[in-house]
Amino acid sequence: MAPETRYDFAAIEKKWQERWLAGKSFKVTADPGKKKYYLLEMFPYPSGRIHMGHVRNYTIGDVVARFKRMKGLNVLHPMGWDAFGLPAENAAIKNNTHPAVWTYDNIAYMKKQLQRMGFSYDWDRELATCDPSYYRWEQLFFIRMYEKELVYQKKTTVNWCGTCQTVLANEQVIDGACWRCDNLVTPREMNGWFFKITDYAEELLAECDRLTGWPEKVLTMQRNWIGKSVGAEIDFPVAGGGTLRIFTTRPDTIFGATFMSIAPEHPLVAALSRGTGQEQAVAEFAEKTRLERQRRKPDEEGEKEGVFTGGFCRNPFTGEELPVYVANFVLVEYGTGAVMAVPAHDQRDFEFARKYGLPVKVVVQPPAGGLSPAAMEKAYDGPGVLVDSGPFSGMASEEAKKAITAAAGQQGFGTARTTYRLRDWGISRQRFWGAPIPMLYCERCGVQPVPEADLPVVLPTDVQLDQSGKSPLPNLESFRKTTCPVCGGEARRETDTMDTFVESSWYFARYTCPDCTDAPFSRPAVDYWLPVDQYIGGVEHAILHLLYSRFFTKVLRDLGWLPVDEPFRNLLTQGMVIKDGSKMSKSKGNVVDPNELVERYGADTVRLFSLFAAPPERDLEWSDQGVEGAYRFLTRVHRFVTANLELVRGATAAVPADLDDTGRALHRKVHQAIRKVGDDLDGKFHFNTAISSVMELVNALTSIVGDSAGGRVVPAVLREAVEAVLLLLSPMVPHFCEELWELTGHAEPLSQAAWPAYDPEAAREEEVTVVVQVNGKVRGRISVPPDTDEDRVKEMALADEKAAKFMEGKPVRKVIVVKNKLVNIVV
RNA sequence: GCGAGAGUGGCGGAACUGGUAGACGCACUGGACUUAGGAUCCAGCCCACUCCGGUGGAUGGGGGUUCAACUCCCCCCUCUCGCACCA
């Protein structure tokens, strides 16, 4: 026996990382002759250092990348930096530098950290979104979208975050607060640029059904966010002239409308109340509602309240006069900002009617019938048959929806209409550290795009941010002043920058050809590599980033640059890393620093534990003792392999046919493990069970051979087993396996090795244990060769002594035989 | 309230299309080796009872289907996440 060598993870990891890097081991090129696999993990924001969430995300990705490579696929596995963003500005102010300095320092540091983890990226494709060579294409997209009217400018009430000094998109407002700094947002009137994502609402929604590789949870969130509703718009004539347009999904209930509700901000509010004596009450109510909405916690619904405007509308079908109320639950931004109130068939209207003593009129009777206004305790919003609805009485509600909408159309006061909850994407940010919006303003010619030849509009490097946190661009003459491309006169540049979600909406496509200089994408590259086969990241991006990326993919497709409809074929959302029951955070003091762990145990141990402790989509509870256990396992394997080096090296590769029992058992275990690990990794991502089956193999190996080797098993089988362990483990703990692979006499690195094939014959059990049950309870066990004839097994079971005790004297009613599993005797 | 997911030993988690519940690991207990052990190795480890052969119970709770249920159906409870007056 050779003396074992210590597991010197630090030296091993350094050695292999250097080799991989120097040898560009993971560089890929498009090769139409090979099947591709594009594996992508969400790129990080260069905040300073990586955290355990990154470690977990990227470890999962790396295992898949390495596994697919071993399976012979041409794997694209890139990494880059989501490098624009507010923290860089804050840091620049604090340290008196340029945001770029902080950003690139962080990138350099974090890149080292990732390399220390041994992730197999093609670093030649690295990109940073703050680089003009990247965002210049984004500016081009903007201009092309502007030409196609997919970008427009409008003045709107926006969500303003006073702390960040910027506008936020609806999606970036969480519980009424800024998603980044948690401060309450305030409304503010501003002119901003919008992407017309609503033009794609229908396609974005419809294609959710075809994203079969996405978690249902994420698709549900996206569908809800898009929020399609089919209904009708109907004009109600206002008593003093004009019309009030409403949107409803229940045109079938229009005969049951007893009043109207409009949003406090609705433009007609003033006109409706004028001269009725209600002006003041209405104004006061509007103000009160505004304040309340701001103050209210998002999870409380609040009492439904309203005030009579003094005005009336006429139901275009019945001619009835309906009072118009301003109501706090009607949203100006949805539909038309006004609704017809049908208390009998809408819960909100019902509550409102009861509160203000307004009439309730039943127009849809449920199948069971018997609905009467006086007896109702809540609205009935299900289907039924129409009553008291003029010519439509007797119709089923679904049919009536169509008929009433059609009738409204014919008579010129209504039309079928589909609305979405999804709003256009406001992308203007009053920030410095973002991609400049390539537009300019000329006094004579108006708003003009920057000519393509003048791109990129580069963010100046010679600025100093001041304490206020405001963007320096509006006051920077050298940036702001420009000439109009149309008239040649003086013009002013747009000084807003783009939302950083824009950069992350197309980076995955740029990775296919990051060096392309004459176009955003090389056609052959995107044709070959897209779509991403597997995308991996946190579920916190389930709406924002993923929806925007889908939108951008469709836009870039329609602009002729991309060949796909959807960016990500399969999506894996990994769970959070938690400690002591809650998410790691500085404030809770439960943060685990990857650096310390790598220092202490090595990257392989950290990788192994984060894969073993939980299935990827579930939260992972960090356990120091668990890490210790992972380390112990590696040490054990290391000790075993190094102690048996001579034997393994000297063995033949071919396993002899005439093995003894021990040899056959180990040989079988090897092939079973190969099968199991392959199954677990391939598409299922069950890393935890994959590891446990390798552990079982190692347990079998050490219990048969012991640390001190010797002649208890033929060397060829020992060699096969050791190699299997290294091959199977290599996607997960790559440095460790490379080193032992080399030590066991392989000249070619493991990173070039193929995934082992398993021999079904060898993996087959020689004996299976068949359980003997009596009335469903396990009473005995018998051992038989697999696939033994059912009658034979039945016979043996009936003869089983232990089982016999439980069926004494009772007649056997029925015997169920499940092949290779059990026999159940019913007495 | 609506939607999605989840509830299995002290803990993280296994269990294929209904077929031996608790793989693998952690923690714990006993032993071996030892100057020492927080290293390593061996053994034990769901609960209760036990004549140490076993017997009974157990996958959030309650019902049901079935020869057989963690798995399927119905009702209920708890937790996590998302949405939340969207007409």
Coordinates of N, CA and C in Angstrom, one line a residue, chain A residues 136-151 193 195 436-440 448-457 498 559 561:
Chain A
R136 N -24.0 50.7 -27.1 CA -24.2 51.3 -28.4 C -25.3 50.6 -29.2
W137 N -25.4 49.3 -29.0 CA -26.4 48.5 -29.7 C -27.8 48.8 -29.2
E138 N -27.8 48.9 -27.9 CA -29.1 49.2 -27.2 C -29.6 50.6 -27.7
Q139 N -28.7 51.5 -27.9 CA -29.1 52.8 -28.5 C -29.7 52.7 -29.9
L140 N -29.0 51.7 -30.6 CA -29.5 51.5 -32.0 C -30.9 50.9 -31.9
F141 N -31.1 49.9 -31.0 CA -32.5 49.3 -30.8 C -33.5 50.4 -30.5
F142 N -33.1 51.3 -29.7 CA -34.0 52.4 -29.3 C -34.4 53.2 -30.5
I143 N -33.5 53.5 -31.3 CA -33.8 54.3 -32.5 C -34.7 53.5 -33.5
R144 N -34.4 52.3 -33.7 CA -35.2 51.5 -34.6 C -36.6 51.3 -34.0
M145 N -36.7 51.2 -32.7 CA -38.0 51.0 -32.1 C -38.8 52.3 -32.2
Y146 N -38.0 53.4 -32.1 CA -38.6 54.7 -32.2 C -39.2 54.9 -33.6
E147 N -38.5 54.4 -34.6 CA -39.0 54.5 -36.0 C -40.2 53.6 -36.2
K148 N -40.3 52.5 -35.5 CA -41.4 51.6 -35.6 C -42.5 52.0 -34.6
E149 N -42.3 53.1 -34.0 CA -43.3 53.6 -33.0 C -43.5 52.6 -31.8
L150 N -42.4 51.9 -31.5 CA -42.5 51.1 -30.3 C -41.9 51.8 -29.1
V151 N -41.4 53.0 -29.4 CA -41.0 53.9 -28.3 C -41.8 55.2 -28.5
W193 N -39.8 58.5 -21.6 CA -39.9 57.5 -22.7 C -40.5 56.2 -22.3
F195 N -41.5 52.2 -23.7 CA -41.5 51.1 -24.6 C -42.9 50.5 -24.7
P436 N -27.2 56.2 -22.1 CA -27.9 57.5 -22.6 C -28.9 57.1 -23.6
I437 N -30.0 57.8 -23.5 CA -31.1 57.7 -24.5 C -30.7 58.5 -25.7
P438 N -30.6 57.9 -26.9 CA -30.1 58.5 -28.0 C -31.0 59.5 -28.8
M439 N -31.5 60.5 -28.1 CA -32.5 61.4 -28.7 C -32.0 62.8 -28.4
L440 N -32.5 63.7 -29.3 CA -32.1 65.1 -29.0 C -33.3 66.0 -29.3
Q448 N -35.7 64.5 -32.2 CA -35.0 63.8 -33.2 C -34.1 62.7 -32.7
P449 N -34.1 61.6 -33.4 CA -33.1 60.5 -32.9 C -31.7 60.9 -33.3
V450 N -30.8 60.5 -32.6 CA -29.4 60.7 -32.9 C -29.1 59.9 -34.2
P451 N -28.4 60.4 -35.2 CA -28.2 59.6 -36.4 C -27.3 58.4 -36.0
E452 N -27.7 57.3 -36.7 CA -27.0 56.0 -36.4 C -25.5 56.1 -36.5
A453 N -25.0 56.9 -37.4 CA -23.6 57.1 -37.6 C -22.9 57.7 -36.4
D454 N -23.7 58.5 -35.6 CA -23.1 59.1 -34.4 C -23.1 58.3 -33.2
L455 N -23.6 57.1 -33.3 CA -23.7 56.2 -32.1 C -22.3 55.6 -31.9
P456 N -21.9 55.3 -30.6 CA -22.8 55.5 -29.5 C -22.7 56.9 -28.9
V457 N -23.8 57.2 -28.2 CA -23.7 58.4 -27.4 C -23.1 58.0 -26.1
M498 N -31.3 55.1 -19.7 CA -32.3 54.0 -19.7 C -32.3 53.2 -18.4
L559 N -37.5 43.2 -35.6 CA -36.6 44.1 -36.3 C -35.6 43.4 -37.2
W561 N -33.4 40.9 -36.2 CA -32.1 40.6 -35.7 C -32.0 39.2 -35.1

